Coordinates of C-alpha atoms in Angstrom, one line a residue:
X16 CA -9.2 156.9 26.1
X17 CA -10.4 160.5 26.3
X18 CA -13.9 161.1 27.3
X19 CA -16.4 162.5 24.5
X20 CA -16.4 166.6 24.6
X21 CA -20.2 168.1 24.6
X22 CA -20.9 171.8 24.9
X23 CA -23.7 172.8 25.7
X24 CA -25.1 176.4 24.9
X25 CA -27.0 177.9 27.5
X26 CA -28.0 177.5 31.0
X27 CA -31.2 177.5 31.6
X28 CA -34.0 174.3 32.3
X29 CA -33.1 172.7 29.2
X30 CA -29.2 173.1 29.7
X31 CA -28.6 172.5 32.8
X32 CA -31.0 169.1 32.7
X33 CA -29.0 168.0 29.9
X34 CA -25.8 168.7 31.4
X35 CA -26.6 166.1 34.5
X36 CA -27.9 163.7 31.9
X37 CA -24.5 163.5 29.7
X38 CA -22.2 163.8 32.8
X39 CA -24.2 160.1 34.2
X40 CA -23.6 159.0 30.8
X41 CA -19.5 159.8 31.1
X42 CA -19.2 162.7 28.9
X43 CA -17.2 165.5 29.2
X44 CA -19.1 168.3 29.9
X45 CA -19.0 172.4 29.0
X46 CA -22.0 174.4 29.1
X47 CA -21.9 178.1 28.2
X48 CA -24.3 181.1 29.1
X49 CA -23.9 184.9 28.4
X50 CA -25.7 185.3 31.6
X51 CA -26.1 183.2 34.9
X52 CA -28.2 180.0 35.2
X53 CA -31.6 180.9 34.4
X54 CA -30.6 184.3 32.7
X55 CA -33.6 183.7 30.1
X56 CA -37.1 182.1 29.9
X57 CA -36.1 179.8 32.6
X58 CA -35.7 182.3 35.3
X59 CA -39.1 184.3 34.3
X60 CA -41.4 181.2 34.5
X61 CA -44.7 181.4 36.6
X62 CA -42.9 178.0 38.5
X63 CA -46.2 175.8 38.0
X64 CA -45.4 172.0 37.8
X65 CA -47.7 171.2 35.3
X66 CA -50.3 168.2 35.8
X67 CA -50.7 168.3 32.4
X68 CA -54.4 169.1 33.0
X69 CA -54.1 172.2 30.8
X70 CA -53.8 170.4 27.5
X71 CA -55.9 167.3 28.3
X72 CA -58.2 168.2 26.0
X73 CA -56.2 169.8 22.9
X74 CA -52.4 168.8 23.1
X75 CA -52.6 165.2 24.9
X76 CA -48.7 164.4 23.9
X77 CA -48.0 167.1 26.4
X78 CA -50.5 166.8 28.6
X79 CA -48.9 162.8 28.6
X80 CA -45.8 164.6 29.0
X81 CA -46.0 166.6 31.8
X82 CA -47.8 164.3 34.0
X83 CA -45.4 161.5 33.3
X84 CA -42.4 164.3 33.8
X85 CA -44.5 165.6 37.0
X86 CA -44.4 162.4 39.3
X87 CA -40.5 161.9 38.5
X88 CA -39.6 165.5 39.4
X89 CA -41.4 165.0 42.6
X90 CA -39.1 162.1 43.3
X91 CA -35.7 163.3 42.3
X92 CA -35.9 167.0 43.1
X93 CA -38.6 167.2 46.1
X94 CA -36.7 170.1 47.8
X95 CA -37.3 172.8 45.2
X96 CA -41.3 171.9 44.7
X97 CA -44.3 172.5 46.8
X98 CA -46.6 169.6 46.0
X99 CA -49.8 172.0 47.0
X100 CA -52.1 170.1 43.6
X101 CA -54.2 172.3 41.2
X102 CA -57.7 173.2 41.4
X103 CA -59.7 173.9 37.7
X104 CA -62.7 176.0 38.5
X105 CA -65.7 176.5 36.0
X106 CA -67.9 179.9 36.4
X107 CA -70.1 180.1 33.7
X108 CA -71.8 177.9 31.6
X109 CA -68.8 177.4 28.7
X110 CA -67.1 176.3 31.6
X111 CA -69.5 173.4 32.9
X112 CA -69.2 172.4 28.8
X113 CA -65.7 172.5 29.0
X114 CA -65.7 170.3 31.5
X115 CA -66.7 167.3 30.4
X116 CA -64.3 167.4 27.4
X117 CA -61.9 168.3 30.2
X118 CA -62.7 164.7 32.1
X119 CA -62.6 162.8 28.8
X120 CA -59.0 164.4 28.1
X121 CA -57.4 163.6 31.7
X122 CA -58.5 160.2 31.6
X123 CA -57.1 159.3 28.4
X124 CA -53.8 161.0 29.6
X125 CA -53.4 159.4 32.5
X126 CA -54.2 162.5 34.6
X127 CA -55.8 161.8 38.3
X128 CA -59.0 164.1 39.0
X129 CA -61.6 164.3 41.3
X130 CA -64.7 166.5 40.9
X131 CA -65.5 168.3 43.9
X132 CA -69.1 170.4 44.9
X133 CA -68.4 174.5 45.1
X134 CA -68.4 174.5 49.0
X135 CA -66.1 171.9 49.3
X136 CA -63.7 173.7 46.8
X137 CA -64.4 177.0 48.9
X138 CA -63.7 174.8 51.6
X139 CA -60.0 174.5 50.3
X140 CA -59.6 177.8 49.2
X141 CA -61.8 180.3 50.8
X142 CA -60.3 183.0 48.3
X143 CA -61.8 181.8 45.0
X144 CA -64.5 183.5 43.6
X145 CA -67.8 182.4 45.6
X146 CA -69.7 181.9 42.6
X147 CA -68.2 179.0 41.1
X148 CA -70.2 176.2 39.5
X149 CA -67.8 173.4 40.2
X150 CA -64.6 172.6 40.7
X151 CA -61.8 169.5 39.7
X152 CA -58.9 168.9 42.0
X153 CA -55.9 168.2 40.4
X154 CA -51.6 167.0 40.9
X155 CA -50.7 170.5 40.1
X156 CA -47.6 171.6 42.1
X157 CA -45.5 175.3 41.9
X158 CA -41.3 174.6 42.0
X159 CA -38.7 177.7 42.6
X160 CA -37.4 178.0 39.1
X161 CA -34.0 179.2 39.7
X162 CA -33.5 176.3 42.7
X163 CA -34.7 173.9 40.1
X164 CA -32.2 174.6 37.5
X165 CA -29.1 174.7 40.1
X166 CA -30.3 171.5 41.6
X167 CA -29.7 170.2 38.0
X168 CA -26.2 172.4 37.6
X169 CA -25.2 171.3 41.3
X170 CA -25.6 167.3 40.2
X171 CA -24.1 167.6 36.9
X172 CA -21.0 169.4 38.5
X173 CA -20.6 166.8 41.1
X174 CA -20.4 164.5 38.0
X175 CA -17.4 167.0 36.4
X176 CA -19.7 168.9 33.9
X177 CA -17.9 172.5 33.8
X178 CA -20.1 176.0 33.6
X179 CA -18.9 178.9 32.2
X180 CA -21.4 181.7 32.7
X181 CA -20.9 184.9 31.7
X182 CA -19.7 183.1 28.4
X183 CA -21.4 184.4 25.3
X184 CA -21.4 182.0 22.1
X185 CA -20.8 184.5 19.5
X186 CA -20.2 182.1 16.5
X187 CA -20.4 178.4 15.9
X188 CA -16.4 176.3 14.3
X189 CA -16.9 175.0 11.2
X190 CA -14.4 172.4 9.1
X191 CA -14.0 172.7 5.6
X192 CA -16.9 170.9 5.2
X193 CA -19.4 173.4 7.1
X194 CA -19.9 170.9 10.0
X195 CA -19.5 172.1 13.3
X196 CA -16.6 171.4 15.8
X197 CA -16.9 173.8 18.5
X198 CA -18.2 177.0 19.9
X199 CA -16.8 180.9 19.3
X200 CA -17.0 182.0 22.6
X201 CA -16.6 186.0 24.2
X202 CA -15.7 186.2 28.1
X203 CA -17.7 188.5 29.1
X204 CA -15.8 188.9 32.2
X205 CA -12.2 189.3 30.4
X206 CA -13.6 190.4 27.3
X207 CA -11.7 188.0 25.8
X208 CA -12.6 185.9 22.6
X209 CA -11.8 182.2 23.0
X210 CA -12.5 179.1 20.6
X211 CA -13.9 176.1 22.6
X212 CA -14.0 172.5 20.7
X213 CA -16.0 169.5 20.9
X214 CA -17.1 166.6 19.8
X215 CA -20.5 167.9 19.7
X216 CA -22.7 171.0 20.3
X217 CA -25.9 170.8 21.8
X218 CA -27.7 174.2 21.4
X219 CA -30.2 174.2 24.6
X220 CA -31.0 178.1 23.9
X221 CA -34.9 177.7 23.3
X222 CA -36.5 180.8 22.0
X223 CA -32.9 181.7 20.6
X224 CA -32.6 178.2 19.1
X225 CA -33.0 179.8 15.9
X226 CA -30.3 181.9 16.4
X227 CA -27.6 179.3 17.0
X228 CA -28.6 177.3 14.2
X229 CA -28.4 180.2 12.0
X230 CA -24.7 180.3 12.6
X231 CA -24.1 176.9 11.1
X232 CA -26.3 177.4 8.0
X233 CA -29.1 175.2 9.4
X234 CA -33.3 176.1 10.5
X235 CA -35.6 174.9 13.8
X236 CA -39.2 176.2 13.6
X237 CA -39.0 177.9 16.6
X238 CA -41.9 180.3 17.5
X239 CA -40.8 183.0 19.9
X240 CA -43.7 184.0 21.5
X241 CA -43.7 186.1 24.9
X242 CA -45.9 186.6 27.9
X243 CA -46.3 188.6 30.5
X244 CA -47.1 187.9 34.2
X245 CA -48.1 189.7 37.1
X246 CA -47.0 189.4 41.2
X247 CA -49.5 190.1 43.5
X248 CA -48.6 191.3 47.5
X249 CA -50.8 188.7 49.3
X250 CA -51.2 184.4 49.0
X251 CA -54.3 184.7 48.3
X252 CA -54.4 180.4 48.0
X253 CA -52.5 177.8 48.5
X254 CA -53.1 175.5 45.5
X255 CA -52.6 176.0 41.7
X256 CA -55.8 178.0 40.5
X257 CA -57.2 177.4 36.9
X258 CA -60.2 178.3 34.8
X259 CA -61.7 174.7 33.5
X260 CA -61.7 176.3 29.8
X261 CA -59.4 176.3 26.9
X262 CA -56.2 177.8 27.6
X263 CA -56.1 181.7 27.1
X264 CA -54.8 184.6 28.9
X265 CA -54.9 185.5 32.6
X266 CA -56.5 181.8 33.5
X267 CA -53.6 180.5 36.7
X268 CA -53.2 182.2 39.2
X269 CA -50.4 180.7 41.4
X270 CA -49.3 180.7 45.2
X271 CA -44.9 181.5 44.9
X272 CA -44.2 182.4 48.7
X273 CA -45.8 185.2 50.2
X274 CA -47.6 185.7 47.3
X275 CA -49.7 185.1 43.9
X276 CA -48.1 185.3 40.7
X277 CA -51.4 185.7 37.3
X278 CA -50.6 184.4 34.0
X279 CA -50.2 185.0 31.2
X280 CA -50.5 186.3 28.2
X281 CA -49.5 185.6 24.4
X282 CA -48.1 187.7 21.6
X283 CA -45.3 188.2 19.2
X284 CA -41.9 190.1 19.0
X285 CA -39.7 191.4 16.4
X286 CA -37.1 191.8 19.1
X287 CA -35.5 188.6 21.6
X288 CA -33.6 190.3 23.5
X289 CA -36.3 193.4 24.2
X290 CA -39.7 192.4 24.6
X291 CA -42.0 194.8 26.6
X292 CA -43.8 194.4 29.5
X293 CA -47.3 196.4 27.4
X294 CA -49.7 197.6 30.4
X295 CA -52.1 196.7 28.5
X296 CA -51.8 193.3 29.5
X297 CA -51.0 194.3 33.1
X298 CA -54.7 195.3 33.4
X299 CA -56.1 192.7 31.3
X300 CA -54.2 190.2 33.8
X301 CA -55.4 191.8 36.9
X302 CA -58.9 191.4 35.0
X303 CA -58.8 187.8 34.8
X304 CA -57.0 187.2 37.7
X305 CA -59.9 188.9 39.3
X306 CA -62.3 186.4 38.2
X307 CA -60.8 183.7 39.6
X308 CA -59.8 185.1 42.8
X309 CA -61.8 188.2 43.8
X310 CA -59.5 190.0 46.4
X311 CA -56.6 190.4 43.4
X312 CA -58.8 193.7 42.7
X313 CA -57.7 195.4 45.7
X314 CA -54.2 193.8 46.2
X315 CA -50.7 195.7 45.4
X316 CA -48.4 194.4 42.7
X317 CA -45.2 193.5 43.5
X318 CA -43.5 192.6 39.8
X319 CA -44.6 192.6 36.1
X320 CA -42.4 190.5 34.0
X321 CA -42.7 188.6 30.8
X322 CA -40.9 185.6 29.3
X323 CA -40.8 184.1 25.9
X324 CA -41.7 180.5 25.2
X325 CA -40.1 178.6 21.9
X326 CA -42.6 177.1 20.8
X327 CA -42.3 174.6 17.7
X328 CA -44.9 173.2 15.4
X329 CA -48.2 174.1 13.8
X330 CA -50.5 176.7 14.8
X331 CA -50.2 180.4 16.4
X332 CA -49.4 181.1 20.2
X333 CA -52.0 178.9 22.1
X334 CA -52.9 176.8 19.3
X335 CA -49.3 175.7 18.6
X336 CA -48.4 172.4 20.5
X337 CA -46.2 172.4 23.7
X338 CA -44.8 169.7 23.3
X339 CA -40.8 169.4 22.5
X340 CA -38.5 168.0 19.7
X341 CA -34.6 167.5 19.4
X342 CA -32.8 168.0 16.2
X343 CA -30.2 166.2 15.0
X344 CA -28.7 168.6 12.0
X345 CA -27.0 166.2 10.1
X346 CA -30.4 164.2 9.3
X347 CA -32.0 167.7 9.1
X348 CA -29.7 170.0 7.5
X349 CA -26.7 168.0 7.0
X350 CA -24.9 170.2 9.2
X351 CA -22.5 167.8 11.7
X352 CA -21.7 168.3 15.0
X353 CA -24.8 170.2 16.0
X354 CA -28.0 168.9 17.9
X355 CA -30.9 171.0 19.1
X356 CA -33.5 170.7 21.3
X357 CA -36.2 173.3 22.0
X358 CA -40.2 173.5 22.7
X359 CA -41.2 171.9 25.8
X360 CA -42.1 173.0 29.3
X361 CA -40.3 173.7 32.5
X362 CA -41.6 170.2 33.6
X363 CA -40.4 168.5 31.2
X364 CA -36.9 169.6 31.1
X365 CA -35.9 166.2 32.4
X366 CA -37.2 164.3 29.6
X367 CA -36.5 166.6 27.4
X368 CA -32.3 166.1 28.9
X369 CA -32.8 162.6 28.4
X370 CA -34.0 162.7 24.4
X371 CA -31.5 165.2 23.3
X372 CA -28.9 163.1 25.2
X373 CA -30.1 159.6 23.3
X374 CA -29.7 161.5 19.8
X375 CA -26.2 162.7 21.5
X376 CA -25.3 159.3 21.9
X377 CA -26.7 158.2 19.1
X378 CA -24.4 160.4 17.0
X379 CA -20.8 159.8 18.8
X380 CA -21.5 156.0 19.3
X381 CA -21.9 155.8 22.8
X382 CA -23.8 153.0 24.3
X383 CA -24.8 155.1 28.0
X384 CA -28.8 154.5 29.2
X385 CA -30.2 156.8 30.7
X386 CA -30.5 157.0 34.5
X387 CA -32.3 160.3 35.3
X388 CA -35.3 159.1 36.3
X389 CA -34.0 157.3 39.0
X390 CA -31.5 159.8 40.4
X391 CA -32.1 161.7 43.4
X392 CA -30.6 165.9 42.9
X393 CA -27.9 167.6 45.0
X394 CA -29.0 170.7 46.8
X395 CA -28.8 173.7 44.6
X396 CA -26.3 175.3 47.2
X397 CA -23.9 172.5 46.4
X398 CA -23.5 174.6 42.6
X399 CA -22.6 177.3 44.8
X400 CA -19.8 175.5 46.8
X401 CA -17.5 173.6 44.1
X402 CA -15.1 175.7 41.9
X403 CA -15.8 176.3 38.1

């Protein structure tokens, strides 16, 4: 008896964590990217492993998730994350209110904390700006984004899952009754147009979700919603930095390397596939970045780049949750064939693999649990080393 086919559209967190979920679970298979791994959002991410501290207060089902998501990654994948922890760091007053709101939240999520005095926190990081008021230490972590995505692709190719990058979906199969059965594919390398079938179709695209599903006559509720980050020349600290306040731009900065990467910012695009990096919110970054760590001021900038999060739900840019949600189209749109999953955080790819691949499962009648959390990764390099 042949194996279930799955195809998989894109590569990046999302699609390659699904991938190694449905290979364990003994389907066949095929994930396609117009780029390479981590050609989109995934390879433009800041790389902080979130504690889940930043939405404690305000989004608690992802501040759940990520801690949750944060203590398996550090088991199964340990050799693409730095487990250097988080400080939050109040310097004003709104701050010190923030704060207690801030220790309510992480307690009822779960989240381990522990208050520290200024001198202790400049103790730790002697980088931070002098005049802080207090300071909360925190399981934040920074991961290699593109390492952590191979890691994913190495595993799920060990396991037979097949990657064709360089592979661009340019239309979805449909039957006679509009339900999907496969992917219209162009080769970008042969420029050759190819029609790959499946059982299924899991569109893993995130802030282009909208675009797949389009194909097929069917919606998601995807927000697009970009921002931009800027590389500093020096590690100014070792540790996540974050301003104990309400999310908003310029408030982490974070050691990658030799260096500090400031985020972010958040605004809207008519355009996917061309979003610019405005200088506008390269100086308003070095601005905040600033604040929390003084010596940014006089440091060289090494990159500016932006990425665009999907995000899904009620609410504008940082008032819309981050947390994710998989959709089955047939319940949604009565559209068969065709699941996606979108929303989330780089953190919580691996959960976010496991959900999609319960409603995959769900849908073809395969009885497969899921075994990810227990699964230690290959090494990225092992992606590199097997044939496609």
């Amino acid at each position: 008896m042949s194996k279930p086919h799955v195809i998989i559209i894109g590569a990046g967190f999302t699609g390659t964590a699904t991938s190694h979920d449905l290979a364990l679970r003994g389907f066949d298979v095929t994930v396609i990217e117009r780029g390479d791994i981590c050609n989109g959002t995934s390879g433009r991410t800041h790389g902080l492993l979130h504690s889940g501290g930043r939405y404690a207060v305000k989004d608690q089902e992802s501040a759940i998730e990520c801690i949750d998501e944060n203590l398996i990654l550090r088991k199964i994948v340990p050799q693409v994350i730095e487990p250097n922890g988080g400080l939050f760091i109040a310097l004003d007053e709104s701050d010190l209110e923030y704060g207690e709101a801030f220790i309510e939240g992480c307690e009822a999520c779960h989240i381990p904390l522990e208050e520290i005095k200024p001198e202790a926190a400049l103790k730790l990081e002697p980088n931070i700006n002098p005049r802080l008021l207090t300071a909360f230490l925190i399981p934040d972590g920074t991961f290699d984004p593109l390492r952590l995505a191979l890691s994913f692709a190495a595993t799920a190719r060990k396991n037979g899952a097949k990657y064709r990058t360089y592979t661009e979906a340019k239309g979805l199969l449909l039957d006679g009754q509009g339900n999907v059965v496969g992917v219209k594919v162009l080769d970008r390398r042969s420029n050759q147009s190819i029609d790959l079938r499946a059982d299924l179709v899991v569109n893993a695209t995130g802030a282009w979700a909208g675009e797949i599903t389009e194909m097929a006559g069917a919606k998601v509720p995807v927000k697009p919603t970009p921002g931009v980050m800027v590389v500093y020349d020096r590690r100014f600290v070792q540790r996540a930095i974050n301003r104990l306040n309400k999310p908003g731009d310029g408030d982490i900065v974070l050691p990658q390397r030799r260096m500090v990467v400031v985020g972010t910012t958040s605004f809207e695009i008519d355009d996917l596939d061309y979003v610019p990096v405005r200088e506008e919110h390269v100086k308003l970054m070095l601005q905040k970045g600033a604040e929390l760590v003084p010596g940014i001021a006089h440091a060289r900038v090494r990159g500016k780049y932006m990425a665009t999060r999907p995000l899904i739900g009620a609410g504008e840019g940082r008032s819309a949750a981050r947390t994710f949600k998989c959709y089955d189209h047939k319940e949604t749109d009565n559209v068969e064939g065709l699941v996606t999953i979108t929303g989330g955080k780089a953190t919580t790819l691996r959960a976010m693999a496991e959900k999609t691949a319960d409603v995959v499962c769900a849908r073809l009648g395969v009885q497969a649990a899921c075994v990810t959390k227990d699964v230690p990764l290959a090494s990225y390099r092992e992606y590199y080393m097997q044939p496609n």
